[in-house]
Amino acid sequence: MSGLLNIRQLTKHFGGLLAVDRLDLVIPEKSIVSVIGPNGAGKTTLFNCITGFYDIDSGEMEFAGELLNGLTPDAVVRLGIARTYQNIRSFPNMSAVENVLVGMHSHLHTGALSAALHLPGAVREESEALGKALSLLEYVGLKGKADTLARNMPYGEQRRLEIARALASQPRLILLDEPTAGMNPRETSETTSLVKRLRDDLGITVLLIEHDMRVVMGISERVTVLDYGVKISEGTPQEVQHDRRVVEAYLGRGAAAGLESPATA
Amino acid sequence: MIASDVRQGLRSGMLLAIVVVFLFLIGATTTIADIFANALKQDRGVSLQAVLGLLALWAGSQAAKVSLDEKRPSWPRTLLRAGVAGLSSGLVIGLTLLLTLRLHEQGINLRTYLYQLSPASLDLWSLGRSPIAAALFHVLLPLVGCLVGAVLARGFRDAPWRGPASRRMSAVREAITRPLANAARTRWGRILLYAALGTLLLLLPLRLNNYWNFTLGTVGIYVLMGLGLNVVVGLAGLLDLGYVVFFAVGSYTIGLLTAPTPHNLMWDFWIVLPIAVLLAAIIGVLLGVPVLRLRGDYLAIVTLGFGEIIRVLLKAEALASFSNGPRGIPSIAQPTLVGLPFGSDRDFMYMIILSVMLVIFLTNRLQNSRVGRAWIAIREDETVARAMGINTLTSKLLAFGIGAAFAGLGGVLFASRSQFTGPDDFNLMVSINVLAVVIVGGMGSIPGVIAGAFVLKGLPEVLRELDAYRILSFGALLVAMMVLRPEGLIPSTRRRLEMQEARAAESPPATPVAPVGRGGAA
Amino acid sequence: MPESALPARTRKRITPYQIAQVVIGLGFLAFVAWRLYEVLVVERTYGPDTWLKFAISGLIIGSVYALITIGYTLVYAILRMINFAHSEVFMVGAFAGFFVFEALKSLPVGTGEHAFIEVYPIPSIILGFVAGIATSMVTGVALERIAYRPLRGAPRLVPLISAVGASIFLQNAAQLMFGPQRRTFVNLPALDRNLGWTLTVGEKPVLITYTGVFTFILAIVLLISLYLIVQRTRLGRAMRAVSENKQTAALMGIDVDGVISRTFAISGVLAGAAGVMWGIHYGQIHAYVGFIPGIKAFTAAVLGGIGNIPGAMLGSMTLGLIESLGPGGLGMDFQLKDVIAFSILVLVLIFRPSGILGEVLSEEKL
């Protein structure tokens, strides 16, 4: 089976540390796939490899028929992959709408000259982009916040702003790095339903790293478990939940032996 | 309790002592006293004491200051603090003075070591009395000053007119800018405002004499360079300490191509002007390619190195056949307009005003465009900016090139106006001056840069007496701005949407955006 | 997906940057090779005695740089910032030494026929160094307290600009106080800068000055003691901990502010010693005397790998040798030696930003 994103034998190490070890991963189009694993399992490294921030050591990453190996981050974005960050990384001194406009960068074409001279094409493009940005903010539930500086927004709103910014690049695949980290239950459920809508309304494929098992179990069709850079289990949430190796990775060998139904935190 | 009062008093006292002794050593108190004396038609000695008294008042109010979590101290404790502050500072100042005056009395020429301690200035401090008497006086002055300052500070703390200064400031600013902003929101209002401003700028140089045209012209050139560096530092967040390089490229291009020596090319000003600007931009990009991958602080040092290299190269005798070496280039051409000479200070004032307006127009457009947003995104978080699809290297090169072009333009105007350029015009201080203009005005803020240039280049022209302390105060200002008000005099406001929405309403409605995510991919 | 559907394709990433790298690198090598050939083979401009003189002066200036370089490296390791005003800490130390020597020169001893500096030459030197070191130390600590500490945690550009401001301020304050003219250091009776041992190389004399040897040895001693402090003592351990992670260090009960203060104090001590040495050996100081050595020392820090103490020493010696041998070797004007040093900085940053001994900095954590 061939998915939207196909990763084969991906390997990345830092000095002596093997961060990702011969990983195979297939993300079918319009699916929601979760990557879970203990801290240091190589999940964020995987994201950095896909988005071109790390040079990989070996293996192949193919997205919609294009090879991602060796592409720079900006080229990866242009192919249609967007991401959010584990620690919030909105642009703090830009307003919400400007954050989203930066996300549109690769789909706008105004160059320095036409912008400086205020040519009609540049003006039209700018006002269209602004309209789109405002409606994206509305889509993630930030209507009326367009002028607020990102650093003045509460935590949950900044997370949603990051998602809006990622959507602005018109991605086919969006990588979400712990989108509900640090959220209260209400915010978590709002964000969960937002992630579902991304797929259901917009047809975007979602790959997410998540620690909150309720979120993982609630929305993902498939789950991949990493430990020390190695894929130790893969399948539907239910299958993974009952996999002895997963329990061992999370709780240690001894603990796993004494537990019947783990991982449902 | 008492111990903490003594400590706070000592802290204010030492601060006062350090300030006064420092001002004494750099000769600034005498200079300030001169200014006071001229302005108020007073005796210089009295003026000096007035200045010292004011400083002591300030220290006294500092000593009496109460932090937020502290209960207001009783009167005796307030006086204790002020007394400690006054006495401790008085002792330090008095002893310093006693020592210097005694040495002076013994016929030792202090100026060999401490340059500012001329006999005249020492006489001013000693009030014509014996060292002991003078020292005693300078012990008492801060003591009295501190006590009075503390009493005043305590007494007036709750006075109704003592609102936070910033609030009053912003109320004033609001009263001025609000009507203007309202007017600017309508099309006719804008046209009217621009017309008024244009007329003012057109008439201004006619009303000014040559001195003021020259002085304001220099301010204008610094506005020009400040706006250029603002693109690099303020928007893209790249600390360039070698900005003088591009100023030099502009100046030397016009010099080498239009002057009789050393190459005798004698090209026309108007032909060379675009060449120089373009060349500056190209050199900006070329220098940028190897260094713009570096992190911020490395970039600062490398650019600083570039600034030094260009000065050394221009000065080198080895290259004198090309650049005329340390002698510089005289008789640089000035522009002509329809066959008539166009090179007076007033004519240049017009050219500078025009250039500044052009540059403001361009940078204003740029910073609110896709390009400008990319710069700001890089400044805020370079990694994420890349993840947003921004090619950070080309964006930075563009910022560097544009900044360089503006500096090149400034260099052309500068060299052509004074008809001379030489290696000494291009030292580190030029870069620092421009940087200070940007920082003090407000990074990323166009009105800020203009205000910064007027404050830093214009004020010193007015206060000629303080010229010796100009660069010193630039340094202090840079530190103080970073610690107290890093956003600058007129901070950049992020663009408000209101105006945008108004404009969007004028133009045809934006395309419906319901299926945003997919764009054309579906 | 069948395996055959995935032929092993790789895409080589050739950026304009790499092209620039290659062009600059080859151009530089070609230029150096051509000049060296001209000077060494064709023209034979200098004899071995001259080369030895160049090398010796390179080692001496290198050891002065090393002491300053350590200041940049230590502060960088702990705060990840370039202490731009460090060159002024050096300058202040030189002036303090100058004033002490002047005072001792005019201070009569006993019957008043001889000055203190003539009667007690060695204690005079020690007093001079103590004054220089103390002044630089206080300046360094005050600098951190006033200009850097309030800015901790601010964006990187902010403390950097503050440091530039502090540097400008100190330079100009010194110029206003001490006057614009150059000052000539007292030529110490015990360490006359014109005397030394004479070697004979190819029948020509080569003078190795006492001050030069003294400078070199003192620098080595100070650097080794510094290395031992950082590696062996409690303070050193605390410094290394703070440099790794300030929050964690604070949680472990380390007084982070205190450690940072002491780092600036140590940097000041070394810079002060370097300042007095500079005066004794080179003889002339002025308010801007720190600027060029400061920027050179920074270059040396980058060359050796910033944040790395042995790297700082190695980088300084290398830079000292390059700039003293360079103009001769390339047959260039000696005015251009600063240009050579700065070009080295640019080249290092292009080809190996982590320096000779520096570890390759991993990409920023995402």
PDB file of N, CA, C and O in Angstrom, chain A residues 122-154:
ATOM      1  N   ALA A 122       0.401  43.615  -6.299  1.00  0.00           N
ATOM      2  CA  ALA A 122       0.810  43.409  -4.914  1.00  0.00           C
ATOM      3  C   ALA A 122      -0.310  43.798  -3.972  1.00  0.00           C
ATOM      4  O   ALA A 122      -0.597  43.113  -2.994  1.00  0.00           O
ATOM      5  N   VAL A 123      -0.991  44.913  -4.279  1.00  0.00           N
ATOM      6  CA  VAL A 123      -2.072  45.383  -3.419  1.00  0.00           C
ATOM      7  C   VAL A 123      -3.195  44.356  -3.391  1.00  0.00           C
ATOM      8  O   VAL A 123      -3.725  44.005  -2.336  1.00  0.00           O
ATOM      9  N   ARG A 124      -3.562  43.849  -4.567  1.00  0.00           N
ATOM     10  CA  ARG A 124      -4.657  42.896  -4.657  1.00  0.00           C
ATOM     11  C   ARG A 124      -4.294  41.624  -3.884  1.00  0.00           C
ATOM     12  O   ARG A 124      -5.056  41.145  -3.060  1.00  0.00           O
ATOM     13  N   GLU A 125      -3.064  41.133  -4.129  1.00  0.00           N
ATOM     14  CA  GLU A 125      -2.652  39.911  -3.458  1.00  0.00           C
ATOM     15  C   GLU A 125      -2.692  40.090  -1.950  1.00  0.00           C
ATOM     16  O   GLU A 125      -3.180  39.230  -1.217  1.00  0.00           O
ATOM     17  N   GLU A 126      -2.241  41.241  -1.490  1.00  0.00           N
ATOM     18  CA  GLU A 126      -2.179  41.491  -0.060  1.00  0.00           C
ATOM     19  C   GLU A 126      -3.584  41.497   0.542  1.00  0.00           C
ATOM     20  O   GLU A 126      -3.821  40.915   1.597  1.00  0.00           O
ATOM     21  N   SER A 127      -4.532  42.124  -0.152  1.00  0.00           N
ATOM     22  CA  SER A 127      -5.852  42.228   0.463  1.00  0.00           C
ATOM     23  C   SER A 127      -6.549  40.858   0.418  1.00  0.00           C
ATOM     24  O   SER A 127      -7.275  40.496   1.338  1.00  0.00           O
ATOM     25  N   GLU A 128      -6.294  40.081  -0.621  1.00  0.00           N
ATOM     26  CA  GLU A 128      -6.851  38.719  -0.646  1.00  0.00           C
ATOM     27  C   GLU A 128      -6.261  37.880   0.475  1.00  0.00           C
ATOM     28  O   GLU A 128      -6.962  37.152   1.171  1.00  0.00           O
ATOM     29  N   ALA A 129      -4.944  37.990   0.643  1.00  0.00           N
ATOM     30  CA  ALA A 129      -4.264  37.209   1.677  1.00  0.00           C
ATOM     31  C   ALA A 129      -4.819  37.570   3.044  1.00  0.00           C
ATOM     32  O   ALA A 129      -5.049  36.700   3.892  1.00  0.00           O
ATOM     33  N   LEU A 130      -5.080  38.848   3.236  1.00  0.00           N
ATOM     34  CA  LEU A 130      -5.602  39.292   4.518  1.00  0.00           C
ATOM     35  C   LEU A 130      -6.972  38.662   4.763  1.00  0.00           C
ATOM     36  O   LEU A 130      -7.253  38.176   5.874  1.00  0.00           O
ATOM     37  N   GLY A 131      -7.803  38.646   3.727  1.00  0.00           N
ATOM     38  CA  GLY A 131      -9.117  38.021   3.874  1.00  0.00           C
ATOM     39  C   GLY A 131      -8.987  36.574   4.276  1.00  0.00           C
ATOM     40  O   GLY A 131      -9.657  36.083   5.192  1.00  0.00           O
ATOM     41  N   LYS A 132      -8.111  35.862   3.591  1.00  0.00           N
ATOM     42  CA  LYS A 132      -7.910  34.446   3.899  1.00  0.00           C
ATOM     43  C   LYS A 132      -7.420  34.267   5.326  1.00  0.00           C
ATOM     44  O   LYS A 132      -7.881  33.380   6.057  1.00  0.00           O
ATOM     45  N   ALA A 133      -6.483  35.117   5.715  1.00  0.00           N
ATOM     46  CA  ALA A 133      -5.899  34.984   7.050  1.00  0.00           C
ATOM     47  C   ALA A 133      -6.980  35.173   8.110  1.00  0.00           C
ATOM     48  O   ALA A 133      -7.057  34.413   9.088  1.00  0.00           O
ATOM     49  N   LEU A 134      -7.853  36.167   7.886  1.00  0.00           N
ATOM     50  CA  LEU A 134      -8.911  36.413   8.866  1.00  0.00           C
ATOM     51  C   LEU A 134      -9.854  35.228   8.956  1.00  0.00           C
ATOM     52  O   LEU A 134     -10.277  34.825  10.042  1.00  0.00           O
ATOM     53  N   SER A 135     -10.169  34.627   7.802  1.00  0.00           N
ATOM     54  CA  SER A 135     -11.100  33.513   7.871  1.00  0.00           C
ATOM     55  C   SER A 135     -10.433  32.288   8.494  1.00  0.00           C
ATOM     56  O   SER A 135     -11.092  31.485   9.159  1.00  0.00           O
ATOM     57  N   LEU A 136      -9.118  32.151   8.322  1.00  0.00           N
ATOM     58  CA  LEU A 136      -8.419  31.041   8.982  1.00  0.00           C
ATOM     59  C   LEU A 136      -8.449  31.224  10.499  1.00  0.00           C
ATOM     60  O   LEU A 136      -8.663  30.266  11.249  1.00  0.00           O
ATOM     61  N   LEU A 137      -8.255  32.457  10.939  1.00  0.00           N
ATOM     62  CA  LEU A 137      -8.311  32.721  12.381  1.00  0.00           C
ATOM     63  C   LEU A 137      -9.701  32.363  12.905  1.00  0.00           C
ATOM     64  O   LEU A 137      -9.854  31.772  13.972  1.00  0.00           O
ATOM     65  N   GLU A 138     -10.726  32.723  12.115  1.00  0.00           N
ATOM     66  CA  GLU A 138     -12.080  32.402  12.530  1.00  0.00           C
ATOM     67  C   GLU A 138     -12.250  30.884  12.610  1.00  0.00           C
ATOM     68  O   GLU A 138     -12.865  30.359  13.543  1.00  0.00           O
ATOM     69  N   TYR A 139     -11.671  30.194  11.652  1.00  0.00           N
ATOM     70  CA  TYR A 139     -11.810  28.738  11.582  1.00  0.00           C
ATOM     71  C   TYR A 139     -11.262  28.058  12.839  1.00  0.00           C
ATOM     72  O   TYR A 139     -11.826  27.102  13.347  1.00  0.00           O
ATOM     73  N   VAL A 140     -10.144  28.554  13.365  1.00  0.00           N
ATOM     74  CA  VAL A 140      -9.586  27.924  14.561  1.00  0.00           C
ATOM     75  C   VAL A 140     -10.140  28.564  15.838  1.00  0.00           C
ATOM     76  O   VAL A 140      -9.678  28.267  16.930  1.00  0.00           O
ATOM     77  N   GLY A 141     -11.121  29.458  15.681  1.00  0.00           N
ATOM     78  CA  GLY A 141     -11.770  30.011  16.870  1.00  0.00           C
ATOM     79  C   GLY A 141     -11.065  31.220  17.460  1.00  0.00           C
ATOM     80  O   GLY A 141     -11.106  31.439  18.654  1.00  0.00           O
ATOM     81  N   LEU A 142     -10.396  31.983  16.600  1.00  0.00           N
ATOM     82  CA  LEU A 142      -9.711  33.170  17.103  1.00  0.00           C
ATOM     83  C   LEU A 142     -10.273  34.433  16.465  1.00  0.00           C
ATOM     84  O   LEU A 142      -9.576  35.415  16.254  1.00  0.00           O
ATOM     85  N   LYS A 143     -11.555  34.393  16.157  1.00  0.00           N
ATOM     86  CA  LYS A 143     -12.181  35.579  15.561  1.00  0.00           C
ATOM     87  C   LYS A 143     -12.064  36.734  16.552  1.00  0.00           C
ATOM     88  O   LYS A 143     -12.259  36.577  17.749  1.00  0.00           O
ATOM     89  N   GLY A 144     -11.723  37.902  16.016  1.00  0.00           N
ATOM     90  CA  GLY A 144     -11.641  39.073  16.879  1.00  0.00           C
ATOM     91  C   GLY A 144     -10.298  39.224  17.572  1.00  0.00           C
ATOM     92  O   GLY A 144     -10.065  40.183  18.274  1.00  0.00           O
ATOM     93  N   LYS A 145      -9.405  38.263  17.369  1.00  0.00           N
ATOM     94  CA  LYS A 145      -8.099  38.350  18.017  1.00  0.00           C
ATOM     95  C   LYS A 145      -7.020  38.789  17.027  1.00  0.00           C
ATOM     96  O   LYS A 145      -5.835  38.749  17.339  1.00  0.00           O
ATOM     97  N   ALA A 146      -7.437  39.149  15.815  1.00  0.00           N
ATOM     98  CA  ALA A 146      -6.469  39.351  14.736  1.00  0.00           C
ATOM     99  C   ALA A 146      -5.368  40.337  15.103  1.00  0.00           C
ATOM    100  O   ALA A 146      -4.220  40.144  14.737  1.00  0.00           O
ATOM    101  N   ASP A 147      -5.732  41.382  15.862  1.00  0.00           N
ATOM    102  CA  ASP A 147      -4.753  42.421  16.154  1.00  0.00           C
ATOM    103  C   ASP A 147      -3.945  42.161  17.413  1.00  0.00           C
ATOM    104  O   ASP A 147      -3.052  42.924  17.749  1.00  0.00           O
ATOM    105  N   THR A 148      -4.269  41.099  18.128  1.00  0.00           N
ATOM    106  CA  THR A 148      -3.567  40.835  19.378  1.00  0.00           C
ATOM    107  C   THR A 148      -2.164  40.322  19.077  1.00  0.00           C
ATOM    108  O   THR A 148      -1.983  39.476  18.208  1.00  0.00           O
ATOM    109  N   LEU A 149      -1.178  40.847  19.784  1.00  0.00           N
ATOM    110  CA  LEU A 149       0.170  40.304  19.626  1.00  0.00           C
ATOM    111  C   LEU A 149       0.181  38.881  20.169  1.00  0.00           C
ATOM    112  O   LEU A 149      -0.431  38.589  21.198  1.00  0.00           O
ATOM    113  N   ALA A 150       0.908  38.023  19.476  1.00  0.00           N
ATOM    114  CA  ALA A 150       0.910  36.610  19.867  1.00  0.00           C
ATOM    115  C   ALA A 150       1.347  36.440  21.317  1.00  0.00           C
ATOM    116  O   ALA A 150       0.789  35.632  22.056  1.00  0.00           O
ATOM    117  N   ARG A 151       2.313  37.267  21.751  1.00  0.00           N
ATOM    118  CA  ARG A 151       2.820  37.035  23.100  1.00  0.00           C
ATOM    119  C   ARG A 151       1.798  37.420  24.165  1.00  0.00           C
ATOM    120  O   ARG A 151       1.948  37.054  25.324  1.00  0.00           O
ATOM    121  N   ASN A 152       0.770  38.189  23.766  1.00  0.00           N
ATOM    122  CA  ASN A 152      -0.254  38.543  24.744  1.00  0.00           C
ATOM    123  C   ASN A 152      -1.422  37.564  24.760  1.00  0.00           C
ATOM    124  O   ASN A 152      -2.401  37.794  25.444  1.00  0.00           O
ATOM    125  N   MET A 153      -1.322  36.491  23.969  1.00  0.00           N
ATOM    126  CA  MET A 153      -2.439  35.552  23.912  1.00  0.00           C
ATOM    127  C   MET A 153      -2.219  34.438  24.928  1.00  0.00           C
ATOM    128  O   MET A 153      -1.093  34.046  25.184  1.00  0.00           O
ATOM    129  N   PRO A 154      -3.328  33.905  25.495  1.00  0.00           N
ATOM    130  CA  PRO A 154      -3.166  32.772  26.411  1.00  0.00           C
ATOM    131  C   PRO A 154      -2.649  31.544  25.678  1.00  0.00           C
ATOM    132  O   PRO A 154      -2.717  31.442  24.445  1.00  0.00           O
TER     133      PRO A 154
END
